[in-house]
Coordinates of C-alpha atoms and ligand atoms in Angstrom, one line a residue:
M357 CA -82.7 -83.1 63.6
N358 CA -79.4 -84.7 64.1
M359 CA -76.7 -82.7 63.2
N360 CA -73.7 -84.8 64.0
L361 CA -71.5 -81.8 64.2
D362 CA -67.7 -81.9 64.7
P363 CA -66.3 -81.2 68.0
A364 CA -66.1 -77.7 68.7
I365 CA -64.1 -75.1 70.9
I366 CA -66.1 -71.8 71.0
V367 CA -64.0 -69.0 72.3
L368 CA -66.1 -66.5 73.5
F369 CA -63.8 -63.1 73.5
G370 CA -65.9 -60.7 75.7
A371 CA -67.7 -63.3 77.8
S372 CA -68.4 -60.8 80.9
G373 CA -69.9 -58.3 78.4
D374 CA -73.7 -58.0 77.9
L375 CA -74.1 -59.7 74.4
S376 CA -72.6 -63.1 75.7
A377 CA -75.2 -62.9 78.7
R378 CA -78.0 -61.7 76.3
K379 CA -77.8 -63.5 73.2
V380 CA -74.7 -65.8 72.7
I381 CA -74.9 -68.0 75.5
P382 CA -78.8 -68.3 75.8
A383 CA -78.7 -69.3 72.3
L384 CA -76.1 -71.9 72.9
Y385 CA -78.0 -73.2 75.9
N386 CA -81.1 -73.5 73.7
L387 CA -79.2 -75.7 71.2
Y388 CA -78.0 -77.8 74.2
L389 CA -81.5 -78.4 75.1
D390 CA -82.4 -79.4 71.6
G391 CA -79.5 -81.8 71.2
L392 CA -78.0 -79.3 68.6
L393 CA -74.6 -79.0 70.1
P394 CA -72.0 -81.2 69.1
E395 CA -71.3 -84.0 71.5
R396 CA -68.1 -82.6 72.5
Y397 CA -68.0 -78.9 73.2
E398 CA -66.3 -76.7 75.0
I399 CA -67.0 -72.7 75.6
V400 CA -64.0 -70.9 76.9
G401 CA -64.9 -67.4 78.2
V402 CA -62.2 -64.9 77.8
A403 CA -62.2 -61.6 79.2
R404 CA -60.2 -59.0 81.5
S405 CA -62.2 -59.2 84.5
N406 CA -61.0 -61.0 87.4
F407 CA -63.6 -63.9 87.4
S408 CA -63.3 -67.7 88.4
D409 CA -65.2 -70.5 86.2
E410 CA -68.0 -70.3 88.8
V411 CA -68.4 -66.4 88.6
L412 CA -68.7 -66.5 84.9
R413 CA -70.9 -69.3 85.0
E414 CA -73.3 -67.5 87.5
R415 CA -73.1 -64.4 85.4
L416 CA -74.2 -66.2 82.3
H417 CA -76.8 -68.3 84.3
E418 CA -78.4 -64.9 85.0
G419 CA -78.3 -64.1 81.3
V420 CA -80.1 -67.2 80.5
N421 CA -82.7 -66.7 83.1
R422 CA -83.6 -63.5 81.7
F423 CA -83.1 -63.8 78.1
S424 CA -83.8 -67.2 77.2
R425 CA -86.8 -67.8 74.7
R426 CA -87.6 -70.5 77.1
G427 CA -87.5 -68.5 80.2
P428 CA -85.6 -69.4 83.3
A429 CA -83.0 -72.4 82.9
E430 CA -84.0 -75.7 84.6
A431 CA -81.5 -76.2 87.3
A432 CA -79.9 -79.7 86.1
A433 CA -80.0 -79.0 82.7
W434 CA -78.1 -75.7 83.3
V435 CA -75.4 -77.4 85.6
A436 CA -75.0 -80.0 83.1
F437 CA -74.5 -77.4 80.0
A438 CA -72.4 -75.2 82.0
R439 CA -69.8 -77.9 83.1
Q440 CA -68.6 -77.1 79.6
I441 CA -67.8 -73.4 80.3
H442 CA -64.6 -72.2 81.5
Y443 CA -62.9 -69.0 82.0
L444 CA -59.7 -67.5 81.1
Q445 CA -58.6 -64.2 82.4
A446 CA -56.3 -62.2 80.0
E447 CA -55.4 -59.0 78.3
Y448 CA -56.5 -59.3 74.6
D449 CA -53.0 -58.0 73.5
D450 CA -51.1 -60.9 75.4
S451 CA -49.6 -63.2 72.9
R452 CA -49.8 -66.0 75.8
L453 CA -53.4 -66.1 75.7
Y454 CA -53.6 -67.1 72.1
E455 CA -50.8 -69.6 72.5
R456 CA -53.0 -71.4 75.0
L457 CA -56.2 -71.1 73.3
L458 CA -54.5 -72.7 70.1
Q459 CA -53.0 -75.5 72.3
R460 CA -56.5 -76.2 73.6
G461 CA -58.4 -79.1 72.4
D462 CA -58.0 -82.8 72.9
P463 CA -54.9 -84.0 71.3
S464 CA -55.8 -87.6 72.1
G465 CA -59.3 -87.4 70.7
E466 CA -60.1 -89.0 67.6
K467 CA -61.1 -85.8 65.8
Q468 CA -59.3 -82.3 66.6
P469 CA -62.0 -80.0 67.4
N470 CA -63.2 -77.0 65.4
I471 CA -62.0 -73.8 67.0
I472 CA -64.4 -70.9 66.9
F473 CA -62.9 -67.6 67.7
Y474 CA -66.2 -65.5 68.6
L475 CA -65.5 -61.6 69.0
A476 CA -68.2 -60.5 71.5
T477 CA -66.3 -57.4 72.5
P478 CA -66.6 -53.7 71.7
P479 CA -65.4 -53.0 68.2
N480 CA -62.2 -51.3 69.3
L481 CA -61.0 -54.6 70.5
F482 CA -61.3 -56.1 67.1
S483 CA -58.2 -55.3 65.5
T484 CA -55.9 -56.3 68.3
I485 CA -57.6 -59.7 68.6
I486 CA -57.3 -60.1 64.7
E487 CA -53.5 -59.2 64.9
Q488 CA -52.9 -61.5 67.8
L489 CA -54.5 -64.3 65.9
G490 CA -52.3 -63.5 62.6
K491 CA -49.3 -64.4 64.7
S492 CA -50.2 -68.0 64.0
P493 CA -49.9 -68.4 60.0
A494 CA -51.2 -71.8 60.2
L495 CA -54.6 -70.5 60.8
R496 CA -55.0 -69.1 57.4
G497 CA -56.9 -71.5 55.2
D498 CA -57.7 -74.1 57.5
E499 CA -61.1 -74.1 58.2
R500 CA -61.2 -75.7 61.5
Y501 CA -60.5 -72.4 62.6
R502 CA -63.3 -69.5 62.1
I503 CA -63.9 -66.2 63.4
V504 CA -67.1 -64.6 64.2
I505 CA -67.4 -60.8 64.0
E506 CA -70.4 -59.1 65.6
K507 CA -71.6 -55.6 64.1
P508 CA -70.8 -52.7 63.9
F509 CA -68.7 -54.0 61.3
G510 CA -66.8 -50.8 60.7
H511 CA -67.8 -47.3 61.2
D512 CA -68.1 -46.2 57.6
L513 CA -66.8 -47.3 54.0
E514 CA -62.9 -46.7 54.7
S515 CA -63.1 -48.4 58.0
A516 CA -64.9 -51.3 56.8
K517 CA -62.3 -52.0 54.1
A518 CA -59.5 -51.5 56.6
L519 CA -61.1 -54.2 59.0
N520 CA -61.7 -56.6 55.9
Q521 CA -58.1 -56.1 54.6
K522 CA -57.0 -57.1 58.3
L523 CA -59.3 -60.1 58.4
L524 CA -58.6 -61.2 55.1
H525 CA -54.6 -61.0 55.9
V526 CA -55.3 -63.9 58.5
F527 CA -58.1 -65.9 57.4
V528 CA -59.7 -66.7 54.2
E529 CA -63.2 -65.6 53.4
Q530 CA -64.9 -68.8 53.9
Q531 CA -63.4 -68.8 57.5
I532 CA -64.9 -65.4 58.3
Y533 CA -68.7 -65.1 59.9
R534 CA -69.6 -61.3 59.8
I535 CA -73.1 -61.3 61.8
D536 CA -76.4 -59.5 60.8
H537 CA -78.7 -61.3 63.2
Y538 CA -81.6 -60.2 61.0
L539 CA -80.6 -62.9 58.4
G540 CA -81.0 -65.3 61.2
K541 CA -84.6 -64.9 61.7
E542 CA -86.9 -67.2 60.8
T543 CA -89.3 -64.9 58.5
V544 CA -86.4 -63.3 56.9
Q545 CA -85.4 -66.6 55.9
N546 CA -89.0 -67.2 54.7
I547 CA -88.7 -64.4 52.3
L548 CA -86.4 -66.6 50.2
A549 CA -89.0 -69.5 50.5
F550 CA -92.0 -67.4 49.9
R551 CA -90.6 -65.6 46.7
F552 CA -88.7 -68.8 45.2
G553 CA -90.8 -71.5 46.4
N554 CA -94.1 -70.3 44.8
A555 CA -94.5 -69.6 41.1
I556 CA -97.3 -66.9 41.3
W557 CA -95.5 -64.2 42.6
E558 CA -92.4 -63.9 40.2
P559 CA -94.5 -62.6 37.2
I560 CA -95.9 -59.7 39.3
W561 CA -92.6 -59.2 41.1
N562 CA -91.3 -56.2 39.2
R563 CA -91.9 -52.5 38.1
N564 CA -94.9 -53.5 35.9
Y565 CA -97.1 -54.4 39.1
I566 CA -95.3 -52.8 41.8
D567 CA -95.9 -49.1 42.8
H568 CA -93.4 -48.9 45.4
V569 CA -91.7 -50.9 48.5
Q570 CA -91.6 -49.7 52.2
I571 CA -89.6 -51.3 54.9
T572 CA -90.2 -50.3 58.4
V573 CA -88.3 -51.4 61.5
A574 CA -89.7 -49.4 64.4
E575 CA -88.7 -50.0 68.0
K576 CA -90.6 -48.6 70.8
I577 CA -87.7 -48.6 73.2
G578 CA -84.7 -46.2 73.6
I579 CA -81.2 -46.8 73.6
G580 CA -81.1 -48.0 77.2
Q581 CA -77.6 -48.4 78.5
R582 CA -76.0 -48.4 75.2
G583 CA -75.4 -44.6 75.0
R584 CA -71.6 -44.9 74.5
Y585 CA -72.0 -47.0 71.4
Y586 CA -75.1 -45.5 70.0
D587 CA -74.2 -41.9 70.1
S588 CA -71.4 -42.5 67.8
A589 CA -73.5 -44.7 65.5
G590 CA -76.8 -43.5 65.0
A591 CA -79.7 -45.2 63.1
L592 CA -78.3 -45.2 59.6
R593 CA -75.4 -46.9 60.9
D594 CA -76.8 -49.2 63.5
M595 CA -80.0 -50.3 61.6
I596 CA -80.1 -49.2 58.0
Q597 CA -76.6 -50.3 56.8
N598 CA -76.8 -53.6 57.7
H599 CA -80.7 -54.9 59.0
L600 CA -82.8 -53.0 56.6
M601 CA -80.2 -53.2 53.5
Q602 CA -80.4 -56.8 53.8
L603 CA -84.0 -57.0 53.7
L604 CA -84.3 -54.8 50.5
C605 CA -81.7 -57.3 49.3
L606 CA -84.2 -60.3 49.8
I607 CA -87.0 -58.5 48.4
A608 CA -85.1 -57.1 45.3
M609 CA -82.8 -59.9 44.4
E610 CA -82.9 -62.1 41.2
A611 CA -83.6 -65.8 41.8
P612 CA -80.4 -67.6 42.8
S613 CA -80.1 -70.9 40.8
S614 CA -79.4 -72.8 44.0
F615 CA -78.9 -72.0 47.9
A616 CA -75.2 -72.3 47.9
A617 CA -73.8 -69.6 50.2
D618 CA -71.8 -67.7 47.2
E619 CA -74.7 -67.9 44.8
V620 CA -77.4 -66.3 47.2
R621 CA -74.7 -63.7 48.3
N622 CA -73.7 -62.8 44.8
K623 CA -77.6 -62.1 44.0
K624 CA -77.5 -59.9 47.2
V625 CA -74.3 -57.9 46.2
D626 CA -75.9 -57.3 42.5
V627 CA -78.9 -55.4 44.2
L628 CA -76.5 -53.6 46.4
Q629 CA -74.2 -52.7 43.7
A630 CA -77.5 -51.6 41.5
I631 CA -78.7 -49.0 44.0
R632 CA -78.5 -45.3 42.7
L633 CA -75.9 -43.5 44.7
I634 CA -77.4 -40.5 46.0
S635 CA -75.3 -37.4 45.3
K636 CA -74.5 -34.9 48.2
E637 CA -76.7 -32.2 46.8
K638 CA -79.7 -35.0 46.7
V639 CA -79.4 -36.1 50.2
P640 CA -81.9 -33.7 51.7
E641 CA -84.3 -34.9 49.0
H642 CA -83.6 -38.6 49.8
A643 CA -82.8 -38.8 53.4
V644 CA -84.6 -37.8 56.9
R645 CA -83.2 -37.7 60.1
G646 CA -84.7 -37.4 63.5
Q647 CA -84.1 -37.4 67.3
Y648 CA -86.5 -37.9 70.1
G649 CA -87.2 -35.2 72.6
Q650 CA -88.5 -36.0 76.0
G651 CA -92.2 -37.1 76.1
W652 CA -94.2 -39.8 77.3
V653 CA -94.8 -43.5 76.0
D654 CA -97.5 -45.9 77.5
G655 CA -98.1 -43.2 80.2
K656 CA -94.8 -43.0 81.2
P657 CA -92.2 -40.1 81.1
V658 CA -89.5 -40.6 78.6
Q659 CA -86.4 -38.3 78.8
A660 CA -84.8 -36.6 75.6
Y661 CA -82.3 -38.6 73.6
R662 CA -79.8 -35.9 74.7
R663 CA -80.1 -36.9 78.3
E664 CA -79.7 -40.3 77.8
K665 CA -76.8 -42.0 79.9
D666 CA -73.3 -41.5 78.1
V667 CA -75.0 -39.3 75.3
Y668 CA -73.4 -36.0 74.2
A669 CA -75.6 -33.1 75.7
V670 CA -76.1 -31.4 72.2
S671 CA -75.4 -34.7 70.1
N672 CA -76.1 -34.5 66.5
T673 CA -76.9 -38.3 66.3
E674 CA -80.1 -39.5 64.8
T675 CA -82.4 -41.9 66.4
F676 CA -84.4 -41.9 63.4
A677 CA -83.6 -42.3 59.9
A678 CA -85.6 -42.6 56.4
L679 CA -84.3 -43.2 52.9
K680 CA -85.7 -43.1 49.5
L681 CA -83.6 -45.5 47.1
F682 CA -83.9 -46.4 43.6
I683 CA -82.3 -49.7 42.2
D684 CA -81.2 -49.0 38.6
N685 CA -81.8 -52.3 36.9
W686 CA -84.3 -53.9 34.7
R687 CA -86.8 -55.2 37.3
W688 CA -86.7 -52.0 39.6
Q689 CA -86.2 -49.2 37.2
G690 CA -88.2 -46.1 38.7
I691 CA -89.7 -48.1 41.7
P692 CA -89.0 -46.1 45.1
F693 CA -87.9 -48.3 48.1
Y694 CA -88.6 -46.2 51.4
L695 CA -86.8 -47.2 54.2
R696 CA -87.5 -46.0 57.8
T697 CA -86.3 -47.1 61.1
G698 CA -86.3 -45.5 64.7
K699 CA -86.4 -45.6 68.4
M700 CA -89.1 -44.6 70.8
M701 CA -91.8 -45.1 67.8
P702 CA -95.3 -45.9 68.6
E703 CA -95.0 -49.9 68.1
R704 CA -92.4 -52.2 68.0
I705 CA -93.0 -53.3 64.2
S706 CA -90.7 -54.8 61.4
E707 CA -92.5 -55.0 58.1
I708 CA -92.0 -55.2 54.3
S709 CA -95.0 -53.6 52.2
L710 CA -95.2 -54.2 48.5
Q711 CA -97.6 -51.8 47.5
F712 CA -99.2 -52.9 44.0
R713 CA -100.3 -50.6 41.1
P714 CA -103.9 -49.6 41.3
V715 CA -106.1 -51.5 38.8
P716 CA -105.8 -49.9 35.2
H717 CA -109.5 -49.3 35.3
H718 CA -112.3 -50.2 37.5
P719 CA -116.0 -50.3 37.1
F720 CA -116.6 -49.2 40.5
A721 CA -116.3 -45.4 39.7
H722 CA -119.4 -44.6 41.9
L723 CA -117.8 -46.0 44.9
N724 CA -116.1 -43.9 47.3
A725 CA -112.6 -43.7 46.2
Q726 CA -111.4 -43.6 49.6
V727 CA -112.7 -47.1 50.1
F728 CA -110.7 -48.4 47.4
Q729 CA -107.2 -49.7 48.2
P730 CA -104.4 -51.3 45.7
N731 CA -103.1 -54.7 46.9
R732 CA -100.6 -54.8 49.4
L733 CA -98.3 -57.5 50.4
V734 CA -97.1 -57.4 53.6
I735 CA -94.3 -59.4 55.4
Q736 CA -94.3 -59.0 58.9
I737 CA -91.2 -59.8 61.0
E738 CA -92.2 -58.4 64.4
P739 CA -94.2 -58.5 66.4
N740 CA -96.0 -61.4 64.4
E741 CA -94.3 -63.5 62.0
G742 CA -96.6 -63.7 59.1
V743 CA -97.5 -62.5 55.7
V744 CA -100.8 -60.6 54.5
L745 CA -102.2 -60.2 51.1
R746 CA -104.7 -57.4 51.2
T747 CA -107.3 -57.5 48.3
Q748 CA -110.8 -56.2 47.5
A749 CA -113.7 -57.9 48.4
K750 CA -117.8 -57.3 48.0
E751 CA -119.5 -56.4 51.3
P752 CA -122.3 -58.5 51.7
G753 CA -125.7 -56.6 51.0
L754 CA -127.4 -55.3 48.1
G755 CA -125.5 -53.2 45.4
M756 CA -121.8 -53.4 45.1
Q757 CA -119.7 -51.9 48.0
L758 CA -116.2 -52.9 48.2
K759 CA -114.0 -53.4 51.5
P760 CA -110.3 -54.1 51.6
V761 CA -109.9 -57.8 53.2
D762 CA -106.7 -59.4 54.5
M763 CA -105.8 -63.1 53.4
M764 CA -103.0 -63.7 56.1
Y765 CA -101.2 -66.5 57.4
C766 CA -99.1 -66.5 60.6
Y767 CA -96.3 -68.6 61.4
K768 CA -97.4 -69.6 65.0
D769 CA -100.5 -70.2 63.9
V770 CA -99.6 -72.4 61.2
F771 CA -96.6 -74.2 62.4
R772 CA -97.5 -74.4 66.1
R773 CA -94.1 -74.6 67.3
P774 CA -91.6 -71.7 68.5
S775 CA -89.1 -70.4 66.1
P776 CA -85.7 -70.8 67.1
D777 CA -83.9 -67.4 68.1
A778 CA -82.0 -65.9 65.3
Y779 CA -78.5 -66.7 67.0
E780 CA -79.3 -70.3 67.3
T781 CA -79.6 -70.7 63.7
L782 CA -76.5 -68.6 63.0
L783 CA -74.4 -70.4 65.7
V784 CA -75.4 -74.0 64.4
D785 CA -74.5 -72.6 60.7
I786 CA -71.0 -71.6 62.3
M787 CA -70.6 -74.8 63.5
R788 CA -71.3 -76.7 60.4
N789 CA -69.6 -74.3 58.3
D790 CA -72.1 -73.0 56.1
P791 CA -71.5 -69.0 56.0
G792 CA -74.7 -68.5 53.5
L793 CA -76.6 -66.1 56.3
F794 CA -73.4 -64.4 57.0
M795 CA -72.3 -61.1 55.4
R796 CA -69.3 -61.4 52.7
A797 CA -66.7 -58.6 52.5
D798 CA -68.3 -57.1 49.5
Q799 CA -71.6 -57.2 50.7
V800 CA -70.7 -55.3 53.8
E801 CA -68.7 -52.6 51.8
A802 CA -71.4 -52.1 49.0
A803 CA -74.0 -51.5 52.0
W804 CA -71.6 -48.9 53.3
N805 CA -71.0 -47.4 49.9
V806 CA -74.6 -46.8 49.6
I807 CA -75.1 -44.8 52.9
Q808 CA -71.7 -43.1 52.6
P809 CA -73.1 -39.9 51.0
V810 CA -75.6 -39.5 53.4
L811 CA -73.3 -40.2 56.5
D812 CA -71.0 -37.5 54.9
V813 CA -73.6 -34.8 54.5
W814 CA -75.3 -35.5 58.0
G815 CA -71.7 -35.7 59.7
E816 CA -70.9 -32.4 58.0
T817 CA -73.8 -30.6 59.0
A818 CA -75.5 -30.1 62.3
E819 CA -79.3 -30.5 62.4
L820 CA -80.5 -27.4 64.0
N821 CA -83.9 -29.0 64.9
F822 CA -83.0 -31.7 67.0
P823 CA -84.8 -32.9 68.8
N824 CA -87.6 -33.1 66.0
Y825 CA -89.9 -35.9 67.2
Q826 CA -91.5 -36.8 70.3
P827 CA -91.5 -40.3 71.6
G828 CA -94.3 -42.3 70.6
Q829 CA -94.5 -40.6 67.0
W830 CA -93.3 -42.2 63.7
G831 CA -90.3 -39.9 63.4
P832 CA -90.2 -36.1 62.5
A833 CA -92.6 -34.3 60.2
E834 CA -89.9 -34.3 57.3
A835 CA -90.4 -38.3 57.3
E836 CA -93.9 -37.7 55.9
S837 CA -92.7 -35.2 53.2
L838 CA -90.3 -38.1 52.1
T839 CA -93.3 -39.9 50.6
A840 CA -95.7 -37.0 50.4
R841 CA -93.5 -35.4 47.7
D842 CA -94.4 -38.6 45.3
R843 CA -97.9 -38.3 46.3
R844 CA -97.6 -41.4 48.8
T845 CA -97.9 -41.9 52.6
W846 CA -96.3 -44.2 55.3
L847 CA -98.4 -47.3 55.5
V848 CA -100.2 -48.0 58.5
P849 CA -98.8 -51.6 59.8
V850 CA -101.2 -54.5 59.6
S851 CA -102.7 -56.0 62.6
F852 CA -102.9 -59.7 62.9
E853 CA -104.8 -59.4 66.1
P854 CA -107.2 -60.4 67.3
K855 CA -108.3 -62.3 63.9
R856 CA -106.4 -65.2 64.8
E857 CA -105.7 -67.1 68.0
G858 CA -102.2 -67.8 68.6
C859 CA -101.0 -64.7 66.3
Ligands
BG6_1849 C1 -79.4 -54.3 66.7 C2 -79.2 -52.7 67.2 O1 -78.4 -54.6 65.7 O2 -80.5 -54.7 66.5 C3 -80.1 -52.5 68.1 O3 -77.9 -52.4 67.3 C4 -81.6 -52.6 67.8 O4 -80.1 -50.7 68.5 C5 -81.5 -54.5 67.2 O5 -82.5 -52.5 69.0 C6 -82.9 -54.8 67.1 O6 -82.9 -56.3 66.6 P1 -84.1 -57.0 67.0 O7 -84.1 -58.5 66.8 O8 -84.9 -56.6 68.5 O9 -85.3 -56.4 66.0

């Protein structure tokens, strides 16, 4: 694909940090290999460490070798790519840094480069950088300048509003790219193609046919070296406020009339605003929190969350969260959406299941009711990107015995080429100035608004049972009660293997 992108300077604040080495630079390097970077580009790494261009390049090289989806970098390609990486050592509150950055570019070049300010720093530096950028009023409204903000976008509704205000004082919305990397994932984008590129789903995609929806994003890993951040965040802020809420929007939204950025985002905001707010008294009925203790995963001992590095010894932070939400609109009235996410779960799996209602009457009454399963549509994002429709089939043999069978397709199998990493997709969209896959101010605030009552209640009350699940379990027993109270259960994730080669 020839993008013909305008020249760009990517100013990477926090260039010496984890995110730059793990995500941003490997993505840019892969875009370079695919010929998807502008012909003229420069990456200006900014950080406080005392580095040279060479030291920064070496550090980022290691990141690419470890984290690039293509594996270790090929020497010549890396050298050619890295030639365009430069380093600026500076304090973030030093106004001379910003003067130097804005003077950058090639004044003699035919086309002035776009300047993309990428904030890959810890969130406590966002304000300083935005304020400093705000000293140049020419930035506001000029789409040659764009700002990219990583999550966490605020710590709660109030701080998210304050951050939005600060940003919107310096930039207009069209210049702001708030990242939720889930939106860049292929299968997540495929939800829109699946729903609105096929006519057969729409008639059944509603309360008349769907019994409930489940969204699970489970991770097998713990918090690694991120204790400092994670202990002040927790699963609700880290995953539900952003990633799971966006998945819910894609499943629940009305059909957009086009894929124009604001049209799609308007439809998502409609969903968020229709989610019934949980009153404080009802939080225990609608929300469950968990924290892992010590135990074993894959035969290896795992220490309790409270013993992890940089975690408070009696931490009240949840590493598992589950919610039951209702959407008060015509399509979804009365249909529960169960969301759950956690660290140290039995499997790494991200999956959305639409459980359909049972048949109104079935003539197979003599069959074992256990065998009979209502239809289920599963969109799996991890570990296999694909879609499964569970139906009933007659087992071969005399008589009528039914058995659930899966109709499935798996991305790798069908398309037989690797998907780009979410960050690659998002970076290209930033460079071509398309904010459709990014979070608008009102989306972020509406999502905080939904979880705010739960945050409030959990913040006010310590969970005396922590730790309440062992590594390798699907969260605490209370999570089972959340669905069991409604005579439902959490669904067992579907397995693509070993049914199809390549899946
Ligand atoms: C991040 C969270 O946003 O998403 C992490 O901060 C989490 O805690 C990660 O591990 C999961 O992303 P992915 O793409 O690996 O599912």
